mmCIF file of C-alpha atoms in Angstrom:
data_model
loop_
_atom_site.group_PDB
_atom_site.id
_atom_site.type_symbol
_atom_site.label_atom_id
_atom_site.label_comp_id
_atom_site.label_asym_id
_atom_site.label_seq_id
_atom_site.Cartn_x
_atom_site.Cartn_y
_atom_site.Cartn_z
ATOM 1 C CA UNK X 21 -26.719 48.147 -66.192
ATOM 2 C CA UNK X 22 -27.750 46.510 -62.993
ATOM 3 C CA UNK X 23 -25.394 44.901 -60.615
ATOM 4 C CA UNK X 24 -24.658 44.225 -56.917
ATOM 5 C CA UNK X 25 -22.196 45.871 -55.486
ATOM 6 C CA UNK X 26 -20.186 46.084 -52.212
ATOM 7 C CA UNK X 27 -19.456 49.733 -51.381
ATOM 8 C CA UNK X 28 -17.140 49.141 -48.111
ATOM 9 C CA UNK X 29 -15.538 46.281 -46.946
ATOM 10 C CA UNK X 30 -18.409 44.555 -43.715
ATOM 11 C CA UNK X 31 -20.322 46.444 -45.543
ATOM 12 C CA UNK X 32 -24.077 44.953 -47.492
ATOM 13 C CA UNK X 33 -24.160 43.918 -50.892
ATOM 14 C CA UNK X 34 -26.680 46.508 -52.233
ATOM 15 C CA UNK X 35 -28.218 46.552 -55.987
ATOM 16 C CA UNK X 36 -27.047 49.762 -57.909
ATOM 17 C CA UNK X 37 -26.843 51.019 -61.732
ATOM 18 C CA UNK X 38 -23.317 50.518 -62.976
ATOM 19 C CA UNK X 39 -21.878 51.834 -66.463
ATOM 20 C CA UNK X 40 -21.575 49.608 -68.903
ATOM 21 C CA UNK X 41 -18.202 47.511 -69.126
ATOM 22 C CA UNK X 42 -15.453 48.439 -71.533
ATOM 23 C CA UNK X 43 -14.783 45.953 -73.960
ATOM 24 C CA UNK X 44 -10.754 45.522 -74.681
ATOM 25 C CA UNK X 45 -9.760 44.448 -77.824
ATOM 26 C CA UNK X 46 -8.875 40.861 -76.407
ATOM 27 C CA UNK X 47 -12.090 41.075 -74.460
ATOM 28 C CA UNK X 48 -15.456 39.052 -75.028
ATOM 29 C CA UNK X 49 -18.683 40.942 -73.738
ATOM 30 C CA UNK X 50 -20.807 38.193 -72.095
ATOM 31 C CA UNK X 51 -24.530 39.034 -71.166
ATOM 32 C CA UNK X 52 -24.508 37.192 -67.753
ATOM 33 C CA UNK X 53 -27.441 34.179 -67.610
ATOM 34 C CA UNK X 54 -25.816 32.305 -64.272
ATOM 35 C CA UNK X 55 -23.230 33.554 -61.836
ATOM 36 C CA UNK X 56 -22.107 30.686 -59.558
ATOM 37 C CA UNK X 57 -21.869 31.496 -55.651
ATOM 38 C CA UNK X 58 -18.496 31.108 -54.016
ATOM 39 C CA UNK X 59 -17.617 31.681 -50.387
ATOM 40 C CA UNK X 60 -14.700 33.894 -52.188
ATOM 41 C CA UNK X 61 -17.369 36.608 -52.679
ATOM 42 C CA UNK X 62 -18.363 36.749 -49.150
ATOM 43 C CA UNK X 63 -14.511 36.654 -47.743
ATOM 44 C CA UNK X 64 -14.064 39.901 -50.094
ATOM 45 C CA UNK X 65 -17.409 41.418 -48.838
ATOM 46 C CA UNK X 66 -15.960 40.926 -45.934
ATOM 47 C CA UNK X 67 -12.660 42.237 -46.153
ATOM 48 C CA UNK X 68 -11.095 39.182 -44.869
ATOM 49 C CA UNK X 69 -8.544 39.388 -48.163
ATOM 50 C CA UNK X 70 -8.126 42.643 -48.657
ATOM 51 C CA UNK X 71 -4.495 43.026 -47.767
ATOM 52 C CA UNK X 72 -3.745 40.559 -51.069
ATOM 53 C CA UNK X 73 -6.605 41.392 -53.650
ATOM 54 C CA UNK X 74 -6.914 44.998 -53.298
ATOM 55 C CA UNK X 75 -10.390 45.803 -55.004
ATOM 56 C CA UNK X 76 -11.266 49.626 -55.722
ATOM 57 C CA UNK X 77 -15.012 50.109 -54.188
ATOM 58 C CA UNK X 78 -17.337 49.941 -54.623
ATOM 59 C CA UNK X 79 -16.754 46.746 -56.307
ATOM 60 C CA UNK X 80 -18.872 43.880 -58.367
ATOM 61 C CA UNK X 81 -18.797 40.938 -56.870
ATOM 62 C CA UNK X 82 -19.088 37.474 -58.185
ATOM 63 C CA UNK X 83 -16.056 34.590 -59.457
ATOM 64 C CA UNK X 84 -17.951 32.947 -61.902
ATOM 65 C CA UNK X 85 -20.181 32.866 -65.091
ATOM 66 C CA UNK X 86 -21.968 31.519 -67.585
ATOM 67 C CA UNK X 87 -24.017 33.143 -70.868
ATOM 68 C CA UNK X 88 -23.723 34.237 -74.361
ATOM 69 C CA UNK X 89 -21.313 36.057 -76.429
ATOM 70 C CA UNK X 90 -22.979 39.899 -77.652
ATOM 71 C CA UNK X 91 -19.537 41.581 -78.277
ATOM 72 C CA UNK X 92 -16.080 40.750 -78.954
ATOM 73 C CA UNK X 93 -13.194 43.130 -79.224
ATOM 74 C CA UNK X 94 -11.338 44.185 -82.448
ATOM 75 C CA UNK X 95 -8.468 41.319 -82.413
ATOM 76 C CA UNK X 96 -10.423 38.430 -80.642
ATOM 77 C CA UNK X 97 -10.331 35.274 -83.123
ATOM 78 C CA UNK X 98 -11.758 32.493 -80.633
ATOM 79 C CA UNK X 99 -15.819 33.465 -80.291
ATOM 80 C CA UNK X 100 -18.669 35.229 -82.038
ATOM 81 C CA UNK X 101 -21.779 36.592 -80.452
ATOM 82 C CA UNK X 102 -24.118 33.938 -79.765
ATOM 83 C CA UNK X 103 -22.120 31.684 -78.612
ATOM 84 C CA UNK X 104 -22.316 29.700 -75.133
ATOM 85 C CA UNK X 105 -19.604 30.159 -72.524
ATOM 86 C CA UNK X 106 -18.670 30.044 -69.552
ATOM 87 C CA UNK X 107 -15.642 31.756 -66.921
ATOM 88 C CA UNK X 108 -13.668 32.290 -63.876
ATOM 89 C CA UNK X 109 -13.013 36.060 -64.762
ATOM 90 C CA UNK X 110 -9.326 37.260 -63.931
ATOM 91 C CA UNK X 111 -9.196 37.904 -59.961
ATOM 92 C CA UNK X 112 -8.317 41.742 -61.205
ATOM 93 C CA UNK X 113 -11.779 41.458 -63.444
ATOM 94 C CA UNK X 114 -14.018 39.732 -61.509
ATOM 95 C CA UNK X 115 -18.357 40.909 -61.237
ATOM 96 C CA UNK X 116 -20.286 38.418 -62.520
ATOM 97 C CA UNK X 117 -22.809 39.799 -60.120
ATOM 98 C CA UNK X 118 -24.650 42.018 -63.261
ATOM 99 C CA UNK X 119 -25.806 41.827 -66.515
ATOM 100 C CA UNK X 120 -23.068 41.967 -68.447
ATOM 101 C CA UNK X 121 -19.080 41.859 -67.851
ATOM 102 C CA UNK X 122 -16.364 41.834 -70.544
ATOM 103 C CA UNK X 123 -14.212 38.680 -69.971
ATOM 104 C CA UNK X 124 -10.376 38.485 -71.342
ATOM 105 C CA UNK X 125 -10.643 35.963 -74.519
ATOM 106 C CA UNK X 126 -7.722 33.917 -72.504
ATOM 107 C CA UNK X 127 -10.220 32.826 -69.644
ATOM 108 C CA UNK X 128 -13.181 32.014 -71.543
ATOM 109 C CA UNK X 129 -14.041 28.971 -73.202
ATOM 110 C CA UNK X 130 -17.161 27.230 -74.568
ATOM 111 C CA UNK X 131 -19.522 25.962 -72.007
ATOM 112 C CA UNK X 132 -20.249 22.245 -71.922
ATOM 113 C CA UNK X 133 -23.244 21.030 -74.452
ATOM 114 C CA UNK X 134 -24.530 18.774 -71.958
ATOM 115 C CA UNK X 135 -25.008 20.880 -69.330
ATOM 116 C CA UNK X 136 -27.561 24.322 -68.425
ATOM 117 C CA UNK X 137 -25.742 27.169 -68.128
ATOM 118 C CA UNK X 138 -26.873 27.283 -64.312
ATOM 119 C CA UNK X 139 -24.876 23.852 -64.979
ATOM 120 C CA UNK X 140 -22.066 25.508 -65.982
ATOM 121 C CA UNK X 141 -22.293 28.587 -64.064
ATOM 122 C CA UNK X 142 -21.346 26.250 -60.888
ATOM 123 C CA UNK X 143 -18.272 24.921 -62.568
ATOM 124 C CA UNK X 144 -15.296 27.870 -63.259
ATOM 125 C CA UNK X 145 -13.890 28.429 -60.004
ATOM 126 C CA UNK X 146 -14.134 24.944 -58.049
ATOM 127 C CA UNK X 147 -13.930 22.994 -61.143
ATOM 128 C CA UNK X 148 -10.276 25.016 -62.076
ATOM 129 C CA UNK X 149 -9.366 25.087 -58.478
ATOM 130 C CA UNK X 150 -9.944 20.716 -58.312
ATOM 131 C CA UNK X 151 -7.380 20.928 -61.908
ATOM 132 C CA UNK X 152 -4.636 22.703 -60.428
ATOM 133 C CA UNK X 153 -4.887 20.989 -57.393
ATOM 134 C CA UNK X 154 -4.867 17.444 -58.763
ATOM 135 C CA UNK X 155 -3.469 17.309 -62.198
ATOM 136 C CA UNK X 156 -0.991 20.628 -62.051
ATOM 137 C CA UNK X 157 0.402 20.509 -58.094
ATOM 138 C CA UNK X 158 -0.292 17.377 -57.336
ATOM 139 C CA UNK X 159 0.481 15.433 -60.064
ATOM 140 C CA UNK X 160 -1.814 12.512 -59.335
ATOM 141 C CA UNK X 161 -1.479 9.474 -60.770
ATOM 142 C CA UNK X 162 -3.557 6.520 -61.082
ATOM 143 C CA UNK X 163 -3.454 3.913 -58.094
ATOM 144 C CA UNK X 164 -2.249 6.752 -55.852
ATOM 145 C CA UNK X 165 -4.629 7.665 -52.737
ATOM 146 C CA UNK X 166 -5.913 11.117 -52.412
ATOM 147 C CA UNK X 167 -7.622 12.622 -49.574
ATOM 148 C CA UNK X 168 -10.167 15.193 -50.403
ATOM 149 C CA UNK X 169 -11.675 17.402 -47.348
ATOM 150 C CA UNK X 170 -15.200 18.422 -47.873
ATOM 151 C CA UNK X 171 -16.664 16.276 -49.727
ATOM 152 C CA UNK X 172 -19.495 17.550 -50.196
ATOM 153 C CA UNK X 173 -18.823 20.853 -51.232
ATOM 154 C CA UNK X 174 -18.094 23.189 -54.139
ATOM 155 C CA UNK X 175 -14.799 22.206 -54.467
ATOM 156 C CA UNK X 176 -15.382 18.354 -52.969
ATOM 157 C CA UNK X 177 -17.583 17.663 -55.046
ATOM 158 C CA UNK X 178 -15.440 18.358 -58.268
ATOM 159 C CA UNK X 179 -12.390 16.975 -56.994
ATOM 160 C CA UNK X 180 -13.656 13.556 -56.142
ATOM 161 C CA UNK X 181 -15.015 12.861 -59.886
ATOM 162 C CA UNK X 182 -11.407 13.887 -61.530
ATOM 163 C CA UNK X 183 -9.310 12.151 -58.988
ATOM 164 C CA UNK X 184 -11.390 9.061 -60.106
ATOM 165 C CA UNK X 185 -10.908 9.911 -63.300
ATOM 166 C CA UNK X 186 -7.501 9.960 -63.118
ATOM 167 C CA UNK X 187 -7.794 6.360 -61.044
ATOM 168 C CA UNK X 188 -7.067 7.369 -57.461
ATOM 169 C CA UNK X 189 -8.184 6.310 -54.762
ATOM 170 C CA UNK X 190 -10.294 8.694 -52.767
ATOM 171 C CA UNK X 191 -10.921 9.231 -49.495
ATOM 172 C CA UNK X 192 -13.569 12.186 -47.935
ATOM 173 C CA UNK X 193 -14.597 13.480 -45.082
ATOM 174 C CA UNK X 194 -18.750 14.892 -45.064
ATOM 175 C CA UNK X 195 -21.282 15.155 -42.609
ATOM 176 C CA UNK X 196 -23.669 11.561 -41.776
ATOM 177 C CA UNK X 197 -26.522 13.484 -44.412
ATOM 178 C CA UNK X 198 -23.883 13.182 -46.733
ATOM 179 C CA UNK X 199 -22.255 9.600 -46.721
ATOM 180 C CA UNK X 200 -24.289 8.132 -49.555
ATOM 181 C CA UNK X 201 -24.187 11.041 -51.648
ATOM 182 C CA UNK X 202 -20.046 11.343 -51.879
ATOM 183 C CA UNK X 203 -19.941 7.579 -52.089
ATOM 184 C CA UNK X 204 -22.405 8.381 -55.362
ATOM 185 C CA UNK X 205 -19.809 10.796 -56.876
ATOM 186 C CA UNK X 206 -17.069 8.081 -56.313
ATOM 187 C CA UNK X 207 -15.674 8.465 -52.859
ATOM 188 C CA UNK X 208 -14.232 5.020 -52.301
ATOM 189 C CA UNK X 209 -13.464 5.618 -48.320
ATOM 190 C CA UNK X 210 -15.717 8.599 -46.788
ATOM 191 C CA UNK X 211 -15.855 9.403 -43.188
ATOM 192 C CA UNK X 212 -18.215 11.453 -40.855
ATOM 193 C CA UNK X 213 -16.286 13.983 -39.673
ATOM 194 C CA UNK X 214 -18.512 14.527 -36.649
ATOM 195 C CA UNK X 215 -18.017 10.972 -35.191
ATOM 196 C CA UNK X 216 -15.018 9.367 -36.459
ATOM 197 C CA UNK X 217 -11.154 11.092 -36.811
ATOM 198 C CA UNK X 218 -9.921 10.836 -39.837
ATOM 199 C CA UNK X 219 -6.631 10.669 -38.692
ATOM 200 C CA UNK X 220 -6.840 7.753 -36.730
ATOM 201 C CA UNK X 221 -8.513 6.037 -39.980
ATOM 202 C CA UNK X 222 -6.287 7.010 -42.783
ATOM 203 C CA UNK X 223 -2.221 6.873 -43.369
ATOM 204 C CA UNK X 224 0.323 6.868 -46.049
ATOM 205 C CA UNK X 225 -1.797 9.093 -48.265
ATOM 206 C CA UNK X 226 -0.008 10.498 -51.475
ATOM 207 C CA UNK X 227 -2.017 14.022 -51.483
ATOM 208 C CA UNK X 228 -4.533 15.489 -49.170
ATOM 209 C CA UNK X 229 -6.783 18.705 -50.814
ATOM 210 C CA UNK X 230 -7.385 20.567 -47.401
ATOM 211 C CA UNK X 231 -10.450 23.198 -48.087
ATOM 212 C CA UNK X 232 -10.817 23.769 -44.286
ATOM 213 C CA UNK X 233 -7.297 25.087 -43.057
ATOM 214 C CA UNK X 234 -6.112 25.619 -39.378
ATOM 215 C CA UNK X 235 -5.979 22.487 -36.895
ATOM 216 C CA UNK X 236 -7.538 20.364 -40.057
ATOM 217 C CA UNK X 237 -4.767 21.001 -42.105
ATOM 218 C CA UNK X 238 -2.193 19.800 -39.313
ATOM 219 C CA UNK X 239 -4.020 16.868 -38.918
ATOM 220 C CA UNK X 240 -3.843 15.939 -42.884
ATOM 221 C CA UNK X 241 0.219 16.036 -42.769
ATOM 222 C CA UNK X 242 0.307 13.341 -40.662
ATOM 223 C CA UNK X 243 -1.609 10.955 -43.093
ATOM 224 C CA UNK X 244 0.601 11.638 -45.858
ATOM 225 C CA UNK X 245 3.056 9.251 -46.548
ATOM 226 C CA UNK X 246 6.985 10.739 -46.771
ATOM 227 C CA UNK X 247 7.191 12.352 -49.306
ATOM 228 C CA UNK X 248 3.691 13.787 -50.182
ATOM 229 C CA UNK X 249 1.757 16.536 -50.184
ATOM 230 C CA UNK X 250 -1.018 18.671 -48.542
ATOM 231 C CA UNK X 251 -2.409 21.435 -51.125
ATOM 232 C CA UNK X 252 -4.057 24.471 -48.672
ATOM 233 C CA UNK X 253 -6.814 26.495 -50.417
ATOM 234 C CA UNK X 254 -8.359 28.090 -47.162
ATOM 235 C CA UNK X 255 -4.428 29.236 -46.130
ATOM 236 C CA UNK X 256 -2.165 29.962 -44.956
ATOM 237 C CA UNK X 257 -0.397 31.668 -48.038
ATOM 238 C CA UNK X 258 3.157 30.591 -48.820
ATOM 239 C CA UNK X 259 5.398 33.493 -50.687
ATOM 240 C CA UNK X 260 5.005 31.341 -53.565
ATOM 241 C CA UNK X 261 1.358 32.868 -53.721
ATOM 242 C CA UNK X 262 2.892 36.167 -53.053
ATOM 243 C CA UNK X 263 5.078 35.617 -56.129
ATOM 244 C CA UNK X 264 2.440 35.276 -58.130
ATOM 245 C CA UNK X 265 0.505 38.063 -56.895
ATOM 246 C CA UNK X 266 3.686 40.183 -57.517
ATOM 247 C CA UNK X 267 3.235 41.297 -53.924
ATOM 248 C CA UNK X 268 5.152 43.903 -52.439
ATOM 249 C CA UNK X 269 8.405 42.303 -50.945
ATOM 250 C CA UNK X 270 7.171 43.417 -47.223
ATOM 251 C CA UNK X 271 3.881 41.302 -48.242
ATOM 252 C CA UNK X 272 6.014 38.498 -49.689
ATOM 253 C CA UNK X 273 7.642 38.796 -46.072
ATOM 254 C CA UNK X 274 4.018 38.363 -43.977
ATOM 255 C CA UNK X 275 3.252 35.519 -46.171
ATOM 256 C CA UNK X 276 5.945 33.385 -45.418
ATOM 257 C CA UNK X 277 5.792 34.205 -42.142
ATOM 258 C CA UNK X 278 2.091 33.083 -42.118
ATOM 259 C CA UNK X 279 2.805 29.795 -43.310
ATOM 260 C CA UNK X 280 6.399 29.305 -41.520
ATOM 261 C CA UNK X 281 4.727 26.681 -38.367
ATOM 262 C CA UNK X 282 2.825 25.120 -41.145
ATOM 263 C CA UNK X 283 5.965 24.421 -43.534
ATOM 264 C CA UNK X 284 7.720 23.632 -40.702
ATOM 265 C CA UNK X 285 5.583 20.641 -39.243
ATOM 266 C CA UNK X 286 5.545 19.747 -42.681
ATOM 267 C CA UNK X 287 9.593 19.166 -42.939
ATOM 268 C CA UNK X 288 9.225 17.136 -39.784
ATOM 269 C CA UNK X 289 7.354 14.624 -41.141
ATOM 270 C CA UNK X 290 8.444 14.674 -44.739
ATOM 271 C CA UNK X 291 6.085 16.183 -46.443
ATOM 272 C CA UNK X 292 5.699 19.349 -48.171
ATOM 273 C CA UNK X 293 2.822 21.890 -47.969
ATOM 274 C CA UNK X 294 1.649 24.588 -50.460
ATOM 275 C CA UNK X 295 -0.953 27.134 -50.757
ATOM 276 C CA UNK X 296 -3.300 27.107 -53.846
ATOM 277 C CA UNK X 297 -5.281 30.210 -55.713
ATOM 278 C CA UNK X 298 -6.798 29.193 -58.235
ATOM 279 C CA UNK X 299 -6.315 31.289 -61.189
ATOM 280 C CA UNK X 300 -8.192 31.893 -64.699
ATOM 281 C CA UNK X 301 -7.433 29.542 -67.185
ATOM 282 C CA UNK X 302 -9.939 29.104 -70.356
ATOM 283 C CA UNK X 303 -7.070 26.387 -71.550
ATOM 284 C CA UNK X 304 -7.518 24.528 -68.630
ATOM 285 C CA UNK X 305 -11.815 25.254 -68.626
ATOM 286 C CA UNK X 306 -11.534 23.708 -72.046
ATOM 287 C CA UNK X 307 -10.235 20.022 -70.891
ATOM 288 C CA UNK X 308 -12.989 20.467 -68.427
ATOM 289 C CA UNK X 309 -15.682 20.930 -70.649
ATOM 290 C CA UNK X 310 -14.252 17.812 -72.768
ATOM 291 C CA UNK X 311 -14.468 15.907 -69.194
ATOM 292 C CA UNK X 312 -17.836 17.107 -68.520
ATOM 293 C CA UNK X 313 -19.299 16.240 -72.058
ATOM 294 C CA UNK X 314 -17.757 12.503 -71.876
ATOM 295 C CA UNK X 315 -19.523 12.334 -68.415
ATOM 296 C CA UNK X 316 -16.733 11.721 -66.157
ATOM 297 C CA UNK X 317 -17.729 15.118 -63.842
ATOM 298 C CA UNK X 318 -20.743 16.959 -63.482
ATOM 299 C CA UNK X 319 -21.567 19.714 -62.084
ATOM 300 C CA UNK X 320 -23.817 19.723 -58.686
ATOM 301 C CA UNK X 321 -26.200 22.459 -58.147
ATOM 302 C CA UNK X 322 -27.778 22.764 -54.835
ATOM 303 C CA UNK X 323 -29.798 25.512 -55.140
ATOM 304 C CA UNK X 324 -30.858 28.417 -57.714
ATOM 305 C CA UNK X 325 -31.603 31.983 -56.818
ATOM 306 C CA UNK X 326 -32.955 34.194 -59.342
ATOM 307 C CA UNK X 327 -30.604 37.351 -59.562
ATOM 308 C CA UNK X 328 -33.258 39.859 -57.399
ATOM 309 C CA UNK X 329 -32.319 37.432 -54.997
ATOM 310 C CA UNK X 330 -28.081 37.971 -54.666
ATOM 311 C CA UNK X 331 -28.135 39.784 -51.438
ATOM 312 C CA UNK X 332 -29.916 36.742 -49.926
ATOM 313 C CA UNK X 333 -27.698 34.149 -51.837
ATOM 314 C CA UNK X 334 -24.724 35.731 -50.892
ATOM 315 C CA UNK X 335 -26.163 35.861 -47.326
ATOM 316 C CA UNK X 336 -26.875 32.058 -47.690
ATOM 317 C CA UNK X 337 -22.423 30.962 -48.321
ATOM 318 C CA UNK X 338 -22.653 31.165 -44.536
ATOM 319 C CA UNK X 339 -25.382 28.210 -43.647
ATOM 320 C CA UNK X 340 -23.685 25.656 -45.516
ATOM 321 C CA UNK X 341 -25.834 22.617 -45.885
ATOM 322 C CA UNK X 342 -25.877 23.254 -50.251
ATOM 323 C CA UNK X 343 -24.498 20.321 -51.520
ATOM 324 C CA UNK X 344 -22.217 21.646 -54.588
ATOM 325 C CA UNK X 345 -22.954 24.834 -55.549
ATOM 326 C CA UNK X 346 -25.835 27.556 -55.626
ATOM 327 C CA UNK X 347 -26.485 29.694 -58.255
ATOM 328 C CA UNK X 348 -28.098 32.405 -59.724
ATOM 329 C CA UNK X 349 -29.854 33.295 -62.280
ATOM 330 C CA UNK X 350 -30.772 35.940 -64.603
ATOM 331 C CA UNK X 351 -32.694 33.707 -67.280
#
């Protein structure tokens, strides 16, 4: 079977013949058609998470797919072969980078009629990471203002159709090229974050979704109002996250410590901060899908690769300018 692999961490993604994968008995065997590109695959290429997800190289990369069913294992009841799906594979499981990849029944769900699969390829990981965000952390509720970095983005561009859907209202931050285009998802306040501050623009915001970390993230406590809440996904980790990655305690230790100044400002102000990893969910992937087939979010695809073409996509997470996603594919 042919996949790209990373063999050492700052090390190239390189093609290379893999076996086969071994199908569990609550596994589905999914012949990969479209693997969406996250910057998650080129932070693990790197090695810049390596002291919390603890891959065994030479490793498979690639958080998200979409194809059809050609196996399933001896006690799953939920799919047959031939049938459409889509996934954000376990973070233990991920390699959507190849041909084929067995998926745990519990993270798969049917992909969304009305959508490609290089449609629904781009949806898994930023469309579950928007969910748990929003709806699960953050609780939104309609009326309530929302503040959603990155508008523009994989994540940004997800998050802005379901906090409309669930009747906030949103603010963004994208670049000038962008304006029209968040405004176009929904956006009902969006500001250039080369010329204007959104600090100095925005205040007594229930939730901000910070993609962008460091001094962006201190700035988004202060718009909160008391009492709400900034949900992290570029860090720092909390030991909450090291809870659920059943980290050593010594880990659990760092983490905190990582996120102590950041907590911390947080108190002062009256606000709380927390660190979100998204995690699989085909439960969750399945309201999605409903969502997606009633047309309140769609998936954006900037650009398609075809898959001879995943060292260079991968290469590409670092140019930005993609609005939404890029995939490939292996039609």
């Amino acid at each position: 079977m042919r996949a790209f692999v990373v063999s050492r961490y700052k090390g190239p993604l390189e093609p290379a013949d893999v076996p086969e994968p071994e199908v569990g008995e609550h596994d589905v065997l999914v012949r990969v058609q479209a693997a969406g590109l996250n910057m998650l695959d080129e932070k693990i290429r790197a090695g810049e998470l390596k002291q919390i997800l603890r891959y065994t190289l030479p490793q498979i990369l690639g958080n998200d797919v979409a194809g059809t069913v050609i196996g399933v294992g001896a006690k799953v009841q939920g799919f047959t072969p031939g049938d459409e799906v889509y996934a954000r594979p376990d973070q233990d499981r991920i390699g959507t980078f190849a041909e084929r990849i067995a998926v745990a029944e519990a993270d798969l769900a049917l992909k969304p009629a009305s959508v490609s699969l290089e449609e629904a390829a781009a949806l898994p990981l930023v469309a579950l990471t928007a969910w748990q965000a929003l709806v699960e952390r953050g609780n939104l509720q309609p009326g309530q203002r929302v503040l959603i970095h990155a508008g523009a983005g994989g994540v940004g561009t997800i998050a802005i159709q379901l906090a409309k859907h669930l009747g906030a209202t949103v603010a963004t931050t994208a670049s000038a090229g962008n304006l029209d285009f968040v405004r176009e998802l929904g956006a009902d306040v969006v500001i250039d974050y080369r010329s204007q501050d959104f600090e100095q623009l925005l205040d007594g915001y229930d939730l901000v979704l910070d993609s962008l970390g460091g001094k962006n993230l201190e700035k988004s406590l202060r718009v909160l109002r008391p009492g709400g809440k900034a949900i992290g996904i570029a860090g720092p980790p909390d030991s909450a996250f090291a809870r659920q990655l059943s980290a050593h305690p010594v880990l659990r230790l760092v983490m905190a410590a990582l996120s102590s100044g950041i907590r911390r400002r947080a108190r002062r102000l009256g606000v709380t901060y927390e660190f979100l990893f998204m995690r699989a969910s085909g439960d969750q992937l399945r309201q999605i899908t409903d969502l997606v087939d009633r047309g309140a979010v769609r998936p954006v695809v900037g650009r398609v690769f075809d898959f001879d073409q995943t060292v260079q996509a991968v290469q590409s997470l670092g140019h930005g300018g993609i609005r939404g996603k890029a995939v490939i594919s292996l039609a």
